[in-house]
PDB file of C-alpha atoms in Angstrom:
ATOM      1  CA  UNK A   6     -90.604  15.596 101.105  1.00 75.00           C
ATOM      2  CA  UNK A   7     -93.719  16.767 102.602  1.00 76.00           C
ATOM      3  CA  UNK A   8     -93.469  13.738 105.096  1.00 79.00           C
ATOM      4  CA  UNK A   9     -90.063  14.965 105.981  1.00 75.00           C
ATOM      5  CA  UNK A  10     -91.393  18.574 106.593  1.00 81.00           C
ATOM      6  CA  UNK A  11     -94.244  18.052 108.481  1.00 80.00           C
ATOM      7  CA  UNK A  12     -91.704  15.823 110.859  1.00 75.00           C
ATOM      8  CA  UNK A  13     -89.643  19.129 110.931  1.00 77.00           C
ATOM      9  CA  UNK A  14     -92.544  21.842 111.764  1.00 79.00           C
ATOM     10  CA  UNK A  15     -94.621  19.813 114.256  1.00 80.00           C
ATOM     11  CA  UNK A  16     -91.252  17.944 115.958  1.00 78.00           C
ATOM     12  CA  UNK A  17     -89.443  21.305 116.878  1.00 71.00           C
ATOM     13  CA  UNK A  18     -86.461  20.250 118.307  1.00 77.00           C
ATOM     14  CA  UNK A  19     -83.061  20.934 116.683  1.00 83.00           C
ATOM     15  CA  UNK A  20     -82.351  17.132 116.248  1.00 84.00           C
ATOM     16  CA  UNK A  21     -84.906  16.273 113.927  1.00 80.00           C
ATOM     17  CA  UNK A  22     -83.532  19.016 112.127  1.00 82.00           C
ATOM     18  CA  UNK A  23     -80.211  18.793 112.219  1.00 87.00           C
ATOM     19  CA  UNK A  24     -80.622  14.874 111.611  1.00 85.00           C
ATOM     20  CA  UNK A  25     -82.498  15.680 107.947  1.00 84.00           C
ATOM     21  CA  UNK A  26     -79.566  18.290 107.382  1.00 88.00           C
ATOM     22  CA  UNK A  27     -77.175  15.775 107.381  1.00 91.00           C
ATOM     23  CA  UNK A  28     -78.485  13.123 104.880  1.00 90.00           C
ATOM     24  CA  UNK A  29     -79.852  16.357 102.724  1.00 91.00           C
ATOM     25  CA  UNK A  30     -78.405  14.962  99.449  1.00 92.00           C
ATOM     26  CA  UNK A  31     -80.877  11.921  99.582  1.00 90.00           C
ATOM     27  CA  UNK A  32     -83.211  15.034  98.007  1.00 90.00           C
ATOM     28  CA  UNK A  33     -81.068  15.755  95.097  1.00 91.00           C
ATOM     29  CA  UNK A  34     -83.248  13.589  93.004  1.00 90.00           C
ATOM     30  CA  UNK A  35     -86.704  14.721  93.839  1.00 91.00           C
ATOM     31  CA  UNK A  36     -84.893  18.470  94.040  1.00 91.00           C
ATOM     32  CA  UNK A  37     -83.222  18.390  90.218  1.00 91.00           C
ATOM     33  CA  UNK A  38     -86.668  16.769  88.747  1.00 91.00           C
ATOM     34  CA  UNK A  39     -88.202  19.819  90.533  1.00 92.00           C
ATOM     35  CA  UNK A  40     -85.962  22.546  89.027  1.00 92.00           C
ATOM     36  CA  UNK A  41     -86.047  21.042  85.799  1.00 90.00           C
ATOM     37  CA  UNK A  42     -90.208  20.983  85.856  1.00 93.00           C
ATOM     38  CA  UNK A  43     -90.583  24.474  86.930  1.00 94.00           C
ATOM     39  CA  UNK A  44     -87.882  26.179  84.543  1.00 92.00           C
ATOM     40  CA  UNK A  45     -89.441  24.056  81.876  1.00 93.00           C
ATOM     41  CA  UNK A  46     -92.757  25.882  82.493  1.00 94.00           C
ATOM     42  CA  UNK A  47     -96.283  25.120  81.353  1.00 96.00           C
ATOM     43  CA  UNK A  48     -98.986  22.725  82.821  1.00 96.00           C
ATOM     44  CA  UNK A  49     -96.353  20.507  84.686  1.00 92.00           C
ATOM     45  CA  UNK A  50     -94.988  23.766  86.462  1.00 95.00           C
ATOM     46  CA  UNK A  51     -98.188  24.683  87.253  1.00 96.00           C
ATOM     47  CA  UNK A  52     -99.378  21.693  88.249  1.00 95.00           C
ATOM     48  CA  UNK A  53     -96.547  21.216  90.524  1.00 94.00           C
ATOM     49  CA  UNK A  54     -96.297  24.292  92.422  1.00 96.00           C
ATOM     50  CA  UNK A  55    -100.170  24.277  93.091  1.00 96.00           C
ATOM     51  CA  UNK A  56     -99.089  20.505  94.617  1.00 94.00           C
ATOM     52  CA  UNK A  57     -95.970  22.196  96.647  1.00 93.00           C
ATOM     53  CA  UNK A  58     -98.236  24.922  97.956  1.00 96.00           C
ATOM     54  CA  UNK A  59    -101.175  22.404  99.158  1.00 96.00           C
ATOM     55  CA  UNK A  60     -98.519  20.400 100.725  1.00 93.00           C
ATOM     56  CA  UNK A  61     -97.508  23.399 102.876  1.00 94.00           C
ATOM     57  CA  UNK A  62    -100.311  24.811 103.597  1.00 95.00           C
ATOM     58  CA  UNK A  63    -100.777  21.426 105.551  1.00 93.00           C
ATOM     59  CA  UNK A  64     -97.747  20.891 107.606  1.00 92.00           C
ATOM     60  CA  UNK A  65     -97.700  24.371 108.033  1.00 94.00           C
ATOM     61  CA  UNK A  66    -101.360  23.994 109.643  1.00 94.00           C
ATOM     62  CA  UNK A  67     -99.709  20.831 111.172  1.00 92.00           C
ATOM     63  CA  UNK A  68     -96.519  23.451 112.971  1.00 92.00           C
ATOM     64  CA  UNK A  69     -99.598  25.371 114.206  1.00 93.00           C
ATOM     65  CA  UNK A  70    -101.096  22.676 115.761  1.00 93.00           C
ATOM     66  CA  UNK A  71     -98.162  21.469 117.379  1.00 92.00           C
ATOM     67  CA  UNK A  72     -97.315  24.972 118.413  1.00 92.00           C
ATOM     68  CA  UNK A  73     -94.444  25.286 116.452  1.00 91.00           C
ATOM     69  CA  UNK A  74     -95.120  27.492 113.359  1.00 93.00           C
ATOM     70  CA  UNK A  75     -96.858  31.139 114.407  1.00 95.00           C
ATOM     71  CA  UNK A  76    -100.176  31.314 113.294  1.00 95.00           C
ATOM     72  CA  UNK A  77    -101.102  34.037 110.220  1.00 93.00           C
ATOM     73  CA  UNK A  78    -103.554  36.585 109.759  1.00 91.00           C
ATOM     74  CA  UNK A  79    -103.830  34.679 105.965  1.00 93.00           C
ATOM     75  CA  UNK A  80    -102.368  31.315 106.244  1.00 94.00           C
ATOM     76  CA  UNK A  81    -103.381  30.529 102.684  1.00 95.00           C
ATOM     77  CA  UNK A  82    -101.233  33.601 101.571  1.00 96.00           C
ATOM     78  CA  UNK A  83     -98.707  33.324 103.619  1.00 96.00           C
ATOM     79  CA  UNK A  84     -98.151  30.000 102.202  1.00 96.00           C
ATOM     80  CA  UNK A  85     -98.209  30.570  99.114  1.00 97.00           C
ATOM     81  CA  UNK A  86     -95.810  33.171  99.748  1.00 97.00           C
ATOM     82  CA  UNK A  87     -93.150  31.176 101.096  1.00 96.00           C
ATOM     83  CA  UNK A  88     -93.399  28.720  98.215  1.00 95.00           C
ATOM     84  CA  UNK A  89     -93.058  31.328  95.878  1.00 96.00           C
ATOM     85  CA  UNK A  90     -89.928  32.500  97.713  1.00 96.00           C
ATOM     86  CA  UNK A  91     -88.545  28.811  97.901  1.00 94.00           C
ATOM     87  CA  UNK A  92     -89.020  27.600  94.423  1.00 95.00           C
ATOM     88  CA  UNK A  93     -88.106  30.868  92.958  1.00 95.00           C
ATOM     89  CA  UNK A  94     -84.918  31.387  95.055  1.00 95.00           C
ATOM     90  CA  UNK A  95     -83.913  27.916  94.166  1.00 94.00           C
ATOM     91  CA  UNK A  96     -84.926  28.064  90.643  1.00 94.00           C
ATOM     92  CA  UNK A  97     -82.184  31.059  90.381  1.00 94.00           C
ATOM     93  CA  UNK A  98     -79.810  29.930  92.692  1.00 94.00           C
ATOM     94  CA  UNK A  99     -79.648  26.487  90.433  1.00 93.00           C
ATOM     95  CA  UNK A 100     -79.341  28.245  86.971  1.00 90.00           C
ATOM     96  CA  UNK A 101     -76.715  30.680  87.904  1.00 90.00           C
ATOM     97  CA  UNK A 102     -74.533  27.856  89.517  1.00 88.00           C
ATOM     98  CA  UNK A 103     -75.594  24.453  88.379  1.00 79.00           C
ATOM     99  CA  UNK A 104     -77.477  25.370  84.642  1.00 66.00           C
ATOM    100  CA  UNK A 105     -75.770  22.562  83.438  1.00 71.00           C
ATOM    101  CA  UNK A 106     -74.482  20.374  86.141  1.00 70.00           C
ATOM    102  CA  UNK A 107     -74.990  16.283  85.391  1.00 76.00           C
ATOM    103  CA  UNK A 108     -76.703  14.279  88.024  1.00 73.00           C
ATOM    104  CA  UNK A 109     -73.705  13.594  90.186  1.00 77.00           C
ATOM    105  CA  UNK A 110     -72.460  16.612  91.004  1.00 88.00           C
ATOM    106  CA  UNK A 111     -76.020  17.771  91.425  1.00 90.00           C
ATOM    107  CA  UNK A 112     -75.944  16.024  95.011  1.00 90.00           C
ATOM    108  CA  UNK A 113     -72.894  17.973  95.573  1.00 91.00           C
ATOM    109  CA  UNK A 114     -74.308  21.343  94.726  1.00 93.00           C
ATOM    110  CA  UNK A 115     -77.771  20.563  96.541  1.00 94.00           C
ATOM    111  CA  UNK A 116     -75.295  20.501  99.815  1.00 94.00           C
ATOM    112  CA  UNK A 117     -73.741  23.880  98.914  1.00 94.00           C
ATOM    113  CA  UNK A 118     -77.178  25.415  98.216  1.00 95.00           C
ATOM    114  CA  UNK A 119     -78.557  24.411 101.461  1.00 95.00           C
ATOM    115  CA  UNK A 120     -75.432  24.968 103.496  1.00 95.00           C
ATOM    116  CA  UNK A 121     -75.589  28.677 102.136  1.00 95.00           C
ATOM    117  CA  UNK A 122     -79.529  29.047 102.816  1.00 96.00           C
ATOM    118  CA  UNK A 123     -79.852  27.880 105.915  1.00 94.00           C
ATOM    119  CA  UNK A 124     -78.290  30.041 108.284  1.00 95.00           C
ATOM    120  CA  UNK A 125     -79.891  33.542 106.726  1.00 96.00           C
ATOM    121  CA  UNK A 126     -83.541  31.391 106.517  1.00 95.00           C
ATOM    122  CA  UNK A 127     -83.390  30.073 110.512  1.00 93.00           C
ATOM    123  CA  UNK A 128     -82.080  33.498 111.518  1.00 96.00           C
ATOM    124  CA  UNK A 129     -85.187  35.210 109.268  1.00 95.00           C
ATOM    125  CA  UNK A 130     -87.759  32.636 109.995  1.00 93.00           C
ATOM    126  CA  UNK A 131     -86.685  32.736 113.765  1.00 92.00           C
ATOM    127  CA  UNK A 132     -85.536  36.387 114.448  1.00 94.00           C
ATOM    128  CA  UNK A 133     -87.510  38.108 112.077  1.00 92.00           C
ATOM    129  CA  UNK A 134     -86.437  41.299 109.772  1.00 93.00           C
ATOM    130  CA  UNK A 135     -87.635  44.009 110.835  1.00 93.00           C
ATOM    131  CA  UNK A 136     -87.469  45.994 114.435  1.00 94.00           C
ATOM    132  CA  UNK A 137     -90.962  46.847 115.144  1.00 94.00           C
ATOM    133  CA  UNK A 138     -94.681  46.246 113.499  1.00 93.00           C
ATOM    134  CA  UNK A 139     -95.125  49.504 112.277  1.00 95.00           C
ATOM    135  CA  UNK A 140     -94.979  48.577 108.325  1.00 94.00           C
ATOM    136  CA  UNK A 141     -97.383  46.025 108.897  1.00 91.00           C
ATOM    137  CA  UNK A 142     -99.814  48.188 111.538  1.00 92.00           C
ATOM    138  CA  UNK A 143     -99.736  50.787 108.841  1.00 93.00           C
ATOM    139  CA  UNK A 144    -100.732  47.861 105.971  1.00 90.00           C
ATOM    140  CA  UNK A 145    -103.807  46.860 107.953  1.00 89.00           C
ATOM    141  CA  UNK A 146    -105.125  50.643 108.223  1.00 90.00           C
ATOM    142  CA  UNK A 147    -104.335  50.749 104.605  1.00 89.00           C
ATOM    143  CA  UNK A 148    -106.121  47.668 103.373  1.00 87.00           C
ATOM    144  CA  UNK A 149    -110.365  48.068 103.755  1.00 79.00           C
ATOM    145  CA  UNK A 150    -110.543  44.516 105.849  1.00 74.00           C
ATOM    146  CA  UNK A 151    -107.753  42.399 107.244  1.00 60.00           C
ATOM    147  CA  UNK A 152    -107.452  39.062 105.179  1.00 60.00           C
ATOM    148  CA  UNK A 153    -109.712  36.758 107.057  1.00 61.00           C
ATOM    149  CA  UNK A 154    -107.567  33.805 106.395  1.00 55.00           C
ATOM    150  CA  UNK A 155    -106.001  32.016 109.288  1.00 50.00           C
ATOM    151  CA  UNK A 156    -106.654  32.845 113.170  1.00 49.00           C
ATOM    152  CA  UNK A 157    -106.530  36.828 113.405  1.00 44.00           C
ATOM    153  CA  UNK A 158    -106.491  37.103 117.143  1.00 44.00           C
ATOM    154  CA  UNK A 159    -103.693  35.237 117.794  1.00 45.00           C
ATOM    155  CA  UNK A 160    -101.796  36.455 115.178  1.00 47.00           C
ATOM    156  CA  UNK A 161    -101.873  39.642 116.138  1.00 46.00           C
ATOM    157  CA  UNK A 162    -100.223  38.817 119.640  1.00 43.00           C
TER     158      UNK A 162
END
């Protein structure tokens, strides 16, 4: 997975994406092991989204590099952020649709997860939410320093 990711964020062209989009159910597997750990809880859950959030912090650093991922003001937090968001939104998505679902409809429901999360994730990820910076100029007069995570100056471009 995190070989498949870091092809994604530091390629940047729609046809490496649209190529692992197509053969998404290969991931079932890994995916259904992964929803079971985390709603099982404990040290494995733990263990495992500490692992997930590593992983992205470096093929997010890679998308940087490669000039495809903006840079962050925290890129630790931000990470850890989006991992959050990602297991968490699948963790719910999975037990209000698929608690029980056996391993071969799994790959079935995998597509319909992703076909329903992609569109509103590119166009968030891409567009972003809100209109102006204001919210966030207002945060960093709020909070006594700016995280010093990640590079500052050209994240505030």
């Amino acid at each position: 997975m995190r070989e498949q990711k870091t092809k994604t964020l530091t390629d940047g062209t729609a046809a490496m994406f649209m190529a692992q989009l197509a053969e998404v159910e290969r991931f079932a597997p890994v995916v259904r092991y992964l929803l079971r750990s985390l709603q099982a809880g404990g040290d494995l859950a733990v263990t495992l989204i500490e692992q997930m959030i590593a992983d992205a912090e470096e093929y997010l650093a890679a998308g940087e590099a490669a000039g495809v991922i903006l840079p962050s003001r925290d890129r630790a937090a931000r990470t850890r952020y989006l991992a959050y968001q990602a297991a968490g939104g699948m963790v719910l998505w999975f037990t209000v649709h698929a608690a029980t679902a056996e391993p071969e409809s799994f790959r079935t429901l995998f597509r319909r997860y992703v076909e329903e999360i992609t569109l509103p994730a590119l166009e968030l990820f891409s567009q972003g939410l809100l209109v102006d910076r204001s919210m966030l100029d207002d945060y960093l007069m709020y909070v006594p320093d700016p995280p010093s995570g990640g590079d500052a100056a050209t994240a505030a471009r």
